[in-house]
Amino acid sequence: MTVTQSLFYFLAFVAIFSSLLVVLAKNPIHSVLYLILTFFTLTGEYILLNAQFVGIVNIIVYAGAIMVLFLFVIMLLNLNVQTEPQKTNLIKFIGIITGGIGLVVLTGSLKASDPSNLVVIQNVDMGLVKNLGKVLFKDFLLPFEIVSILFLSAMVGAVLLARKETK
Amino acid sequence: MENITNAITLVPLNHYILLSSIIFFIGIIGVITRRNAIVVFMSIELMLNAVNLLLTAFSAYRGDAAGQVFVFFIMAVAAAEVAVGLAIIVMIYRNNNSIDIDLLNKLKN
């Protein structure tokens, strides 16, 4: 087993473990911290796939912007109380069974399909910023501009929603 | 550079699919079983990240850069979604003094 292979399995283990803890942790702040750990392990997976642009953007957008928003809202609402209401055990059981059955179906269909090939990276500098920037601004220019309109409308919507209503 | 690519080639594609489906279904279980709206939101983020990982793995596998551009767009949409969703959560908290999602059944009556 080479270094990158063992690194992949280690990062996969940490990712699964910390994403389980996101769901299981009682305190929402602990959930956010485990979610940040999950994002960092996924960034490691991206870098192992030589997708450096996606890895860096994952750190900047998720761990930088989205997680700060989450932490900010949790601290603003003073939610760090341990005694939040729990769902009944029946609903928890049903949820776990539902998710487990879905996972079993997916892995079963995966086993039934062809035996998998190894991930061979076709061209090495595909995930670099230079190449992805060319693709983004040549083939995907219109979606890129539409995303900016989406951001503008999301910003207007967020300000409008979170504003205190004056009567 | 050649050494890096030769070393990367050793993980089967199935393991990437398995890892992302496990994380995806952990997210689904979180959405179903938790009552705190913020934790539900974080589970949705987990599901989006699982999809991102799968898209990146397939993009590297096929040698097609479009998959990684899609990941970029998914991240942009997720950022917009989180901004609006957290604003909605703040508003729910202001009206209900709680973010328990089981209280949000007022449309039922």
Coordinates of C-alpha atoms in Angstrom, one line a residue:
Chain A
M1 CA 0.0 0.0 0.0
T2 CA 1.5 3.3 -1.1
V3 CA 1.5 6.5 0.8
T4 CA -1.3 8.1 -1.2
Q5 CA -3.4 5.0 -0.9
S6 CA -3.1 4.8 2.9
L7 CA -3.7 8.6 3.0
F8 CA -6.9 8.1 1.0
Y9 CA -8.2 5.5 3.5
F10 CA -7.2 7.5 6.5
L11 CA -8.9 10.6 5.2
A12 CA -12.0 8.6 4.3
F13 CA -12.1 7.1 7.8
V14 CA -11.8 10.6 9.4
A15 CA -14.4 12.0 7.0
I16 CA -17.0 9.3 7.8
F17 CA -16.2 9.5 11.6
S18 CA -16.6 13.3 11.8
S19 CA -19.7 13.4 9.6
L20 CA -21.3 10.8 11.9
L21 CA -20.3 13.1 14.8
V22 CA -21.9 16.1 13.1
V23 CA -25.3 14.2 13.2
L24 CA -24.8 12.7 16.7
A25 CA -23.4 15.6 18.6
K26 CA -25.8 17.2 21.1
N27 CA -24.3 20.7 21.0
P28 CA -24.7 22.5 17.7
I29 CA -21.3 24.2 18.1
H30 CA -19.6 20.8 18.3
S31 CA -21.6 19.9 15.1
V32 CA -20.1 22.9 13.3
L33 CA -16.6 22.0 14.4
Y34 CA -16.9 18.4 13.3
L35 CA -18.3 19.7 10.0
I36 CA -15.2 21.9 9.5
L37 CA -13.1 18.8 10.1
T38 CA -15.1 16.9 7.5
F39 CA -14.5 19.7 5.0
F40 CA -10.8 19.7 5.6
T41 CA -10.6 15.9 5.0
L42 CA -12.6 16.3 1.8
T43 CA -10.2 19.0 0.7
G44 CA -7.4 16.4 1.3
E45 CA -9.3 14.0 -0.9
Y46 CA -9.5 16.6 -3.7
I47 CA -5.8 17.3 -3.5
L48 CA -5.2 13.5 -3.7
L49 CA -7.2 13.6 -6.9
N50 CA -5.0 16.5 -8.1
A51 CA -8.0 18.8 -8.2
Q52 CA -6.2 21.7 -6.6
F53 CA -8.6 24.4 -7.6
V54 CA -11.6 22.6 -6.2
G55 CA -9.7 21.9 -3.0
I56 CA -8.7 25.5 -2.4
V57 CA -12.2 26.8 -3.3
N58 CA -13.6 24.2 -0.8
I59 CA -11.5 25.6 2.0
I60 CA -12.2 29.2 1.1
V61 CA -16.0 28.9 0.5
Y62 CA -17.0 26.2 3.0
A63 CA -14.6 26.4 5.8
G64 CA -14.1 30.1 5.4
A65 CA -17.5 31.6 4.5
I66 CA -20.3 29.1 5.2
M67 CA -18.9 27.8 8.5
V68 CA -18.4 31.4 9.8
L69 CA -22.0 32.1 8.9
F70 CA -23.2 29.0 10.8
L71 CA -21.1 29.8 13.9
F72 CA -22.2 33.4 13.8
V73 CA -25.9 32.4 13.7
I74 CA -25.5 29.8 16.5
M75 CA -23.8 32.3 18.8
L76 CA -26.2 35.1 17.8
L77 CA -29.2 32.9 18.7
N78 CA -27.5 31.6 21.9
L79 CA -28.1 28.1 20.9
N80 CA -25.3 26.4 22.8
V81 CA -27.7 24.7 25.2
Q82 CA -27.3 21.0 25.6
T83 CA -30.9 20.3 26.2
E84 CA -32.5 20.6 22.9
P85 CA -35.8 18.7 22.2
Q86 CA -35.2 15.3 20.7
K87 CA -37.4 13.4 18.3
T88 CA -39.0 10.2 19.6
N89 CA -37.1 7.0 19.4
L90 CA -39.6 5.6 16.9
I91 CA -38.8 8.4 14.4
K92 CA -35.0 8.1 15.0
F93 CA -35.3 4.3 14.4
I94 CA -37.3 4.9 11.2
G95 CA -34.8 7.5 10.0
I96 CA -31.8 5.2 10.6
I97 CA -33.6 2.3 8.9
T98 CA -34.5 4.5 5.9
G99 CA -31.0 5.8 5.4
G100 CA -29.5 2.3 6.0
I101 CA -31.8 0.7 3.4
G102 CA -30.9 3.4 0.9
L103 CA -27.2 2.8 1.5
V104 CA -27.6 -1.0 1.1
V105 CA -29.5 -0.5 -2.1
L106 CA -26.8 1.8 -3.5
T107 CA -23.9 -0.4 -2.5
G108 CA -25.8 -3.5 -3.8
S109 CA -26.2 -2.0 -7.2
L110 CA -22.6 -1.0 -7.1
K111 CA -21.5 -4.6 -6.4
A112 CA -23.8 -5.8 -9.2
S113 CA -22.2 -3.5 -11.7
D114 CA -18.9 -3.9 -13.4
P115 CA -15.8 -4.5 -11.2
S116 CA -14.4 -1.0 -10.8
N117 CA -11.3 0.3 -12.5
L118 CA -8.6 2.3 -10.8
V119 CA -8.8 6.0 -10.9
V120 CA -6.2 6.9 -13.5
I121 CA -5.7 10.6 -13.8
Q122 CA -5.8 11.2 -17.6
N123 CA -4.2 14.6 -17.9
V124 CA -2.2 15.8 -14.9
D125 CA -2.8 19.5 -15.1
M126 CA -6.6 19.3 -15.6
G127 CA -7.5 20.4 -12.1
L128 CA -5.1 23.3 -12.0
V129 CA -6.4 26.9 -12.0
K130 CA -5.0 27.7 -15.4
N131 CA -6.9 24.9 -17.2
L132 CA -10.1 25.2 -15.2
G133 CA -10.2 29.0 -15.8
K134 CA -10.0 28.4 -19.5
V135 CA -12.9 25.9 -19.4
L136 CA -14.9 28.2 -17.1
F137 CA -14.6 31.3 -19.2
K138 CA -14.9 29.6 -22.6
D139 CA -17.5 26.9 -22.3
F140 CA -19.3 28.0 -19.1
L141 CA -19.4 31.7 -19.4
L142 CA -23.2 32.1 -19.4
P143 CA -23.7 30.0 -16.3
F144 CA -20.9 31.9 -14.6
E145 CA -22.7 35.2 -15.2
I146 CA -26.0 33.7 -14.1
V147 CA -24.4 32.6 -10.9
S148 CA -23.5 36.3 -10.2
I149 CA -27.2 37.2 -10.6
L150 CA -28.1 34.3 -8.3
F151 CA -25.7 35.8 -5.7
L152 CA -27.2 39.2 -6.1
S153 CA -30.7 37.9 -5.5
A154 CA -29.6 35.8 -2.6
M155 CA -28.0 38.8 -1.0
V156 CA -31.2 40.9 -1.4
G157 CA -33.3 38.0 -0.1
A158 CA -31.1 37.5 3.0
V159 CA -31.1 41.2 3.9
L160 CA -34.8 41.4 3.3
L161 CA -35.5 38.3 5.4
A162 CA -33.3 39.0 8.4
R163 CA -34.3 42.7 8.7
K164 CA -36.4 43.6 11.7
E165 CA -39.9 44.5 10.7
T166 CA -40.9 48.0 11.5
K167 CA -44.6 48.6 11.9
Chain B
M1 CA 4.8 15.2 -11.7
E2 CA 4.9 11.7 -13.2
N3 CA 5.6 10.1 -9.8
I4 CA 2.5 11.9 -8.3
T5 CA 0.1 10.6 -11.0
N6 CA 1.5 7.1 -10.8
A7 CA 1.0 7.1 -7.1
I8 CA -2.6 8.4 -7.3
T9 CA -3.7 5.7 -9.7
L10 CA -4.1 3.0 -7.0
V11 CA -7.5 3.8 -5.5
P12 CA -10.4 2.0 -7.2
L13 CA -13.4 4.2 -8.3
N14 CA -15.8 2.0 -6.3
H15 CA -14.2 3.2 -3.1
Y16 CA -14.9 6.8 -4.0
I17 CA -18.5 6.0 -4.8
L18 CA -18.8 4.1 -1.5
L19 CA -17.3 6.9 0.5
S20 CA -19.6 9.6 -1.0
S21 CA -22.7 7.4 -0.6
I22 CA -21.9 6.8 3.0
I23 CA -21.5 10.5 3.7
F24 CA -24.6 11.2 1.7
F25 CA -26.8 8.8 3.7
I26 CA -25.3 10.1 7.0
G27 CA -26.6 13.5 5.8
I28 CA -30.1 12.0 5.0
I29 CA -30.2 10.3 8.5
G30 CA -29.3 13.7 10.0
V31 CA -32.1 15.5 8.2
I32 CA -34.7 12.9 9.3
T33 CA -33.7 12.4 12.9
R34 CA -32.7 15.9 14.2
R35 CA -35.1 18.6 15.3
N36 CA -32.6 21.5 15.4
A37 CA -33.0 23.5 12.2
I38 CA -29.3 24.4 12.1
V39 CA -28.2 20.8 12.4
V40 CA -30.6 19.9 9.6
F41 CA -28.9 22.5 7.5
M42 CA -25.5 21.1 8.3
S43 CA -26.7 17.7 7.2
I44 CA -27.7 19.2 3.8
E45 CA -24.2 20.6 3.5
L46 CA -22.8 17.1 4.1
M47 CA -25.0 15.8 1.3
L48 CA -23.8 18.5 -1.1
N49 CA -20.2 17.8 -0.2
A50 CA -20.6 14.1 -0.9
V51 CA -21.9 14.9 -4.3
N52 CA -19.0 17.3 -4.9
L53 CA -16.5 14.5 -4.0
L54 CA -18.2 12.1 -6.4
L55 CA -18.2 14.7 -9.2
T56 CA -14.5 15.4 -8.7
A57 CA -13.6 11.7 -8.6
F58 CA -15.5 11.0 -11.9
S59 CA -14.0 14.1 -13.5
A60 CA -10.5 12.9 -12.7
Y61 CA -11.5 9.4 -13.8
R62 CA -12.8 10.5 -17.2
G63 CA -10.3 13.2 -17.7
D64 CA -13.1 15.8 -18.3
A65 CA -12.8 19.2 -16.7
A66 CA -16.5 19.9 -16.8
G67 CA -17.1 17.9 -13.6
Q68 CA -14.9 20.2 -11.6
V69 CA -16.6 23.3 -13.1
F70 CA -19.9 21.8 -11.9
V71 CA -18.4 21.4 -8.4
F72 CA -17.6 25.1 -8.5
F73 CA -21.2 25.9 -9.5
I74 CA -22.6 23.6 -6.7
M75 CA -20.4 25.5 -4.2
A76 CA -21.8 28.8 -5.4
V77 CA -25.4 27.6 -5.2
A78 CA -24.7 26.2 -1.7
A79 CA -23.3 29.5 -0.5
A80 CA -26.4 31.4 -1.8
E81 CA -28.6 28.7 -0.2
V82 CA -26.9 29.0 3.2
A83 CA -27.2 32.8 3.2
V84 CA -30.9 32.7 2.5
G85 CA -31.5 29.7 4.7
L86 CA -29.8 31.2 7.8
A87 CA -31.7 34.4 7.3
I88 CA -34.9 32.3 7.3
I89 CA -33.7 30.5 10.5
V90 CA -33.0 33.9 12.2
M91 CA -36.6 35.0 11.3
I92 CA -38.1 31.7 12.6
Y93 CA -36.2 32.2 15.8
R94 CA -37.5 35.7 16.1
N95 CA -41.1 34.6 15.7
N96 CA -41.0 31.4 17.7
N97 CA -38.2 31.9 20.2
S98 CA -37.0 28.4 19.1
I99 CA -35.6 26.7 16.0
D100 CA -37.3 23.4 16.6
I101 CA -38.6 22.3 13.2
D102 CA -41.5 20.4 14.7
L103 CA -43.1 23.8 15.7
L104 CA -43.3 24.7 12.0
N105 CA -46.6 23.1 11.3
K106 CA -48.7 26.2 11.3
L107 CA -49.8 25.7 7.7
K108 CA -51.4 22.4 8.7
N109 CA -54.2 24.0 10.7

